[in-house]
Each structure stands twice: as structure tokens, then as C-alpha cells.
PDB file of C-alpha atoms in Angstrom:
ATOM      1  CA  MET A   1      72.799  98.200  95.990  1.00 42.00           C
ATOM      2  CA  ILE A   2      76.469  97.260  95.815  1.00 55.00           C
ATOM      3  CA  GLN A   3      78.474  98.711  92.954  1.00 62.00           C
ATOM      4  CA  ASP A   4      80.955  96.629  91.054  1.00 72.00           C
ATOM      5  CA  ALA A   5      84.548  97.574  91.854  1.00 78.00           C
ATOM      6  CA  LYS A   6      86.639  98.876  88.967  1.00 86.00           C
ATOM      7  CA  LYS A   7      90.207  97.910  88.122  1.00 90.00           C
ATOM      8  CA  ASP A   8      92.834 100.674  88.088  1.00 93.00           C
ATOM      9  CA  ALA A   9      95.807 100.635  85.688  1.00 95.00           C
ATOM     10  CA  LYS A  10      98.182 102.446  88.087  1.00 96.00           C
ATOM     11  CA  ILE A  11      97.425 100.047  90.946  1.00 96.00           C
ATOM     12  CA  GLU A  12      97.775  97.103  88.566  1.00 95.00           C
ATOM     13  CA  ARG A  13     101.193  98.423  87.526  1.00 97.00           C
ATOM     14  CA  VAL A  14     102.461  98.729  91.119  1.00 97.00           C
ATOM     15  CA  CYS A  15     101.067  95.309  91.935  1.00 95.00           C
ATOM     16  CA  GLY A  16     102.764  93.865  88.857  1.00 96.00           C
ATOM     17  CA  VAL A  17     106.142  95.308  89.834  1.00 97.00           C
ATOM     18  CA  PHE A  18     105.796  93.880  93.365  1.00 97.00           C
ATOM     19  CA  ALA A  19     104.112  90.614  92.287  1.00 96.00           C
ATOM     20  CA  ASP A  20     107.077  88.357  93.090  1.00 96.00           C
ATOM     21  CA  TYR A  21     107.637  90.104  96.431  1.00 96.00           C
ATOM     22  CA  ILE A  22     103.973  89.754  97.411  1.00 96.00           C
ATOM     23  CA  LYS A  23     103.902  86.110  96.355  1.00 95.00           C
ATOM     24  CA  ALA A  24     107.062  85.295  98.331  1.00 95.00           C
ATOM     25  CA  SER A  25     106.090  87.198 101.471  1.00 92.00           C
ATOM     26  CA  PRO A  26     104.592  85.086 104.254  1.00 90.00           C
ATOM     27  CA  TYR A  27     103.136  88.242 105.838  1.00 90.00           C
ATOM     28  CA  ILE A  28     101.011  89.851 103.106  1.00 94.00           C
ATOM     29  CA  ASP A  29      98.630  88.806 100.402  1.00 94.00           C
ATOM     30  CA  TRP A  30      96.884  90.622  97.573  1.00 95.00           C
ATOM     31  CA  LEU A  31      93.231  89.977  96.792  1.00 94.00           C
ATOM     32  CA  TRP A  32      90.534  91.229  94.456  1.00 94.00           C
ATOM     33  CA  SER A  33      86.960  91.718  95.616  1.00 93.00           C
ATOM     34  CA  ASP A  34      84.211  92.446  93.112  1.00 91.00           C
ATOM     35  CA  LYS A  35      82.541  94.486  95.865  1.00 90.00           C
ATOM     36  CA  LEU A  36      85.502  96.376  97.371  1.00 91.00           C
ATOM     37  CA  GLY A  37      88.267  96.233  94.791  1.00 93.00           C
ATOM     38  CA  TYR A  38      91.890  95.680  95.759  1.00 95.00           C
ATOM     39  CA  ILE A  39      92.579  94.341  99.244  1.00 96.00           C
ATOM     40  CA  LEU A  40      95.999  94.006 100.864  1.00 96.00           C
ATOM     41  CA  THR A  41      95.982  91.702 103.873  1.00 95.00           C
ATOM     42  CA  GLN A  42      98.556  91.346 106.621  1.00 92.00           C
ATOM     43  CA  ILE A  43      98.890  87.821 107.939  1.00 91.00           C
ATOM     44  CA  SER A  44     100.061  86.387 111.246  1.00 87.00           C
ATOM     45  CA  LEU A  45     101.959  83.162 110.661  1.00 82.00           C
ATOM     46  CA  GLU A  46     101.729  82.157 114.310  1.00 83.00           C
ATOM     47  CA  SER A  47      97.939  82.300 114.538  1.00 86.00           C
ATOM     48  CA  GLN A  48      97.207  81.705 110.835  1.00 85.00           C
ATOM     49  CA  GLU A  49      94.915  84.731 110.849  1.00 91.00           C
ATOM     50  CA  ILE A  50      94.438  87.871 108.844  1.00 92.00           C
ATOM     51  CA  MET A  51      95.556  90.614 111.203  1.00 92.00           C
ATOM     52  CA  GLU A  52      94.585  93.580 109.063  1.00 92.00           C
ATOM     53  CA  SER A  53      93.021  94.187 105.689  1.00 94.00           C
ATOM     54  CA  ARG A  54      93.205  97.418 103.720  1.00 94.00           C
ATOM     55  CA  VAL A  55      91.154  98.387 100.724  1.00 95.00           C
ATOM     56  CA  ILE A  56      93.619 100.001  98.331  1.00 95.00           C
ATOM     57  CA  MET A  57      92.228 102.830  96.258  1.00 94.00           C
ATOM     58  CA  ASP A  58      95.368 104.457  94.879  1.00 94.00           C
ATOM     59  CA  ALA A  59      98.725 103.301  93.583  1.00 97.00           C
ATOM     60  CA  GLU A  60     100.839 105.652  95.698  1.00 97.00           C
ATOM     61  CA  ARG A  61      99.345 104.285  98.925  1.00 96.00           C
ATOM     62  CA  LEU A  62      99.987 100.729  97.768  1.00 97.00           C
ATOM     63  CA  CYS A  63     103.575 101.593  96.872  1.00 97.00           C
ATOM     64  CA  TRP A  64     104.068 103.304 100.262  1.00 96.00           C
ATOM     65  CA  ILE A  65     102.777 100.246 102.126  1.00 95.00           C
ATOM     66  CA  LEU A  66     104.973  97.887 100.106  1.00 97.00           C
ATOM     67  CA  PHE A  67     108.059 100.069 100.559  1.00 96.00           C
ATOM     68  CA  ASN A  68     107.415  99.880 104.299  1.00 93.00           C
ATOM     69  CA  GLU A  69     107.062  96.099 104.086  1.00 93.00           C
ATOM     70  CA  VAL A  70     110.453  95.837 102.394  1.00 94.00           C
ATOM     71  CA  ALA A  71     111.986  98.132 105.035  1.00 91.00           C
ATOM     72  CA  ASP A  72     110.448  96.005 107.795  1.00 89.00           C
ATOM     73  CA  ASP A  73     111.964  92.891 106.211  1.00 89.00           C
ATOM     74  CA  VAL A  74     115.418  94.465 106.383  1.00 89.00           C
ATOM     75  CA  LEU A  75     114.940  95.519 109.992  1.00 86.00           C
ATOM     76  CA  GLN A  76     113.734  92.034 110.948  1.00 84.00           C
ATOM     77  CA  MET A  77     116.747  90.546 109.191  1.00 82.00           C
ATOM     78  CA  THR A  78     119.049  92.731 111.304  1.00 77.00           C
ATOM     79  CA  HIS A  79     117.081  91.767 114.441  1.00 74.00           C
ATOM     80  CA  ASN A  80     116.276  95.386 115.217  1.00 71.00           C
ATOM     81  CA  ASP A  81     112.949  96.238 116.727  1.00 74.00           C
ATOM     82  CA  HIS A  82     112.419  99.731 115.387  1.00 77.00           C
ATOM     83  CA  ILE A  83     110.826 101.425 112.417  1.00 77.00           C
ATOM     84  CA  ALA A  84     112.474 102.702 109.270  1.00 82.00           C
ATOM     85  CA  TYR A  85     112.918 106.320 110.382  1.00 76.00           C
ATOM     86  CA  GLU A  86     115.056 105.021 113.263  1.00 76.00           C
ATOM     87  CA  ALA A  87     117.269 102.968 110.937  1.00 81.00           C
ATOM     88  CA  ASP A  88     120.993 103.515 111.203  1.00 83.00           C
ATOM     89  CA  PRO A  89     123.034 104.364 108.083  1.00 86.00           C
ATOM     90  CA  LEU A  90     123.849 100.708 107.319  1.00 89.00           C
ATOM     91  CA  GLU A  91     120.204  99.701 107.618  1.00 89.00           C
ATOM     92  CA  GLN A  92     119.150 102.642 105.457  1.00 88.00           C
ATOM     93  CA  ALA A  93     121.673 101.622 102.816  1.00 91.00           C
ATOM     94  CA  GLU A  94     120.339  98.055 102.807  1.00 92.00           C
ATOM     95  CA  ILE A  95     116.733  99.258 102.603  1.00 90.00           C
ATOM     96  CA  ARG A  96     117.624 101.515  99.647  1.00 94.00           C
ATOM     97  CA  LYS A  97     119.451  98.626  97.983  1.00 96.00           C
ATOM     98  CA  ARG A  98     116.428  96.343  98.361  1.00 96.00           C
ATOM     99  CA  LEU A  99     114.058  99.031  97.074  1.00 96.00           C
ATOM    100  CA  LYS A 100     116.229 100.040  94.107  1.00 97.00           C
ATOM    101  CA  PRO A 101     114.760  97.501  91.633  1.00 97.00           C
ATOM    102  CA  TYR A 102     111.241  98.689  92.479  1.00 97.00           C
ATOM    103  CA  MET A 103     112.165 102.371  92.267  1.00 96.00           C
ATOM    104  CA  GLU A 104     113.795 101.794  88.878  1.00 97.00           C
ATOM    105  CA  ARG A 105     110.558 100.306  87.555  1.00 97.00           C
ATOM    106  CA  LEU A 106     108.358 102.836  89.381  1.00 97.00           C
ATOM    107  CA  PRO A 107     110.381 106.068  89.227  1.00 97.00           C
ATOM    108  CA  GLU A 108     107.333 108.223  89.916  1.00 97.00           C
ATOM    109  CA  TYR A 109     107.251 106.778  93.459  1.00 96.00           C
ATOM    110  CA  ALA A 110     111.011 106.868  94.176  1.00 92.00           C
ATOM    111  CA  GLY A 111     110.550 109.851  96.513  1.00 92.00           C
ATOM    112  CA  LEU A 112     108.643 107.611  98.876  1.00 94.00           C
ATOM    113  CA  CYS A 113     111.909 105.905  99.774  1.00 91.00           C
ATOM    114  CA  ASP A 114     113.299 109.105 101.305  1.00 88.00           C
ATOM    115  CA  ARG A 115     110.066 109.538 103.269  1.00 92.00           C
ATOM    116  CA  LEU A 116     110.700 106.201 104.990  1.00 92.00           C
ATOM    117  CA  PHE A 117     113.520 107.841 106.926  1.00 88.00           C
ATOM    118  CA  GLU A 118     111.656 110.978 107.959  1.00 85.00           C
ATOM    119  CA  LYS A 119     110.115 111.181 111.380  1.00 83.00           C
TER     120      LYS A 119
END
């Protein structure tokens, strides 16, 4: 028997803070499943396919994934093919700048930003 998924206030809060970002992003989407709960999908624009789906069970994991998405956006913008922990000081500054509005609204997850730059 399948159990009904339950909504989570902390996940809802993170999702609410990132709602405009998620809506504007061509690469991710946010879904609700009555069977699984919250699902974050990564989309390929070229093939019009879902490349990966993740069931999200805690707010910190969701915030971590979204912080990484924002960092990836910055690195794509600078045409650099590396991950956040390889970012140079200018890229790190831009990533922090882009994440600042989210960290201000979600101060309990602000430490995740520093973790982006750790190997």
C-alpha cells in the first residue's frame, strides 16, 4: 500500500524563497507527487527530456542543490567549464552576490555558500 506523502514547512519555505528562480530556470523544475512528495527535476533543453529527478526529503538538501544551481549559472555565464570549488576569486564573488538575496531570507543555510568552495 502506498502512503500519502506529507508536506514539510521547511521545504515549502526554501521552495518559496527560490520560487522565482525555479520558475525562470530552463534547467530545473519543481513538482509535487502524492506518492513521493517533493521532486526536483533536471531538464535537458536540447533533448527535451528529464535528465535526473530527485525526491527531496529535507530543506537543507534542497537549499544545497539550489545553491549549486545558482553557482553553475554563474560559471556558465563566464564560459568556464569547472565546478564551484574551482572558481576563481571573481567567480566566487559573483556567486556570493547572486546567492546573497537567498541567504538573507534563509540565514540558517548561509553556511552552505562557503561549502560550495570547499573541495
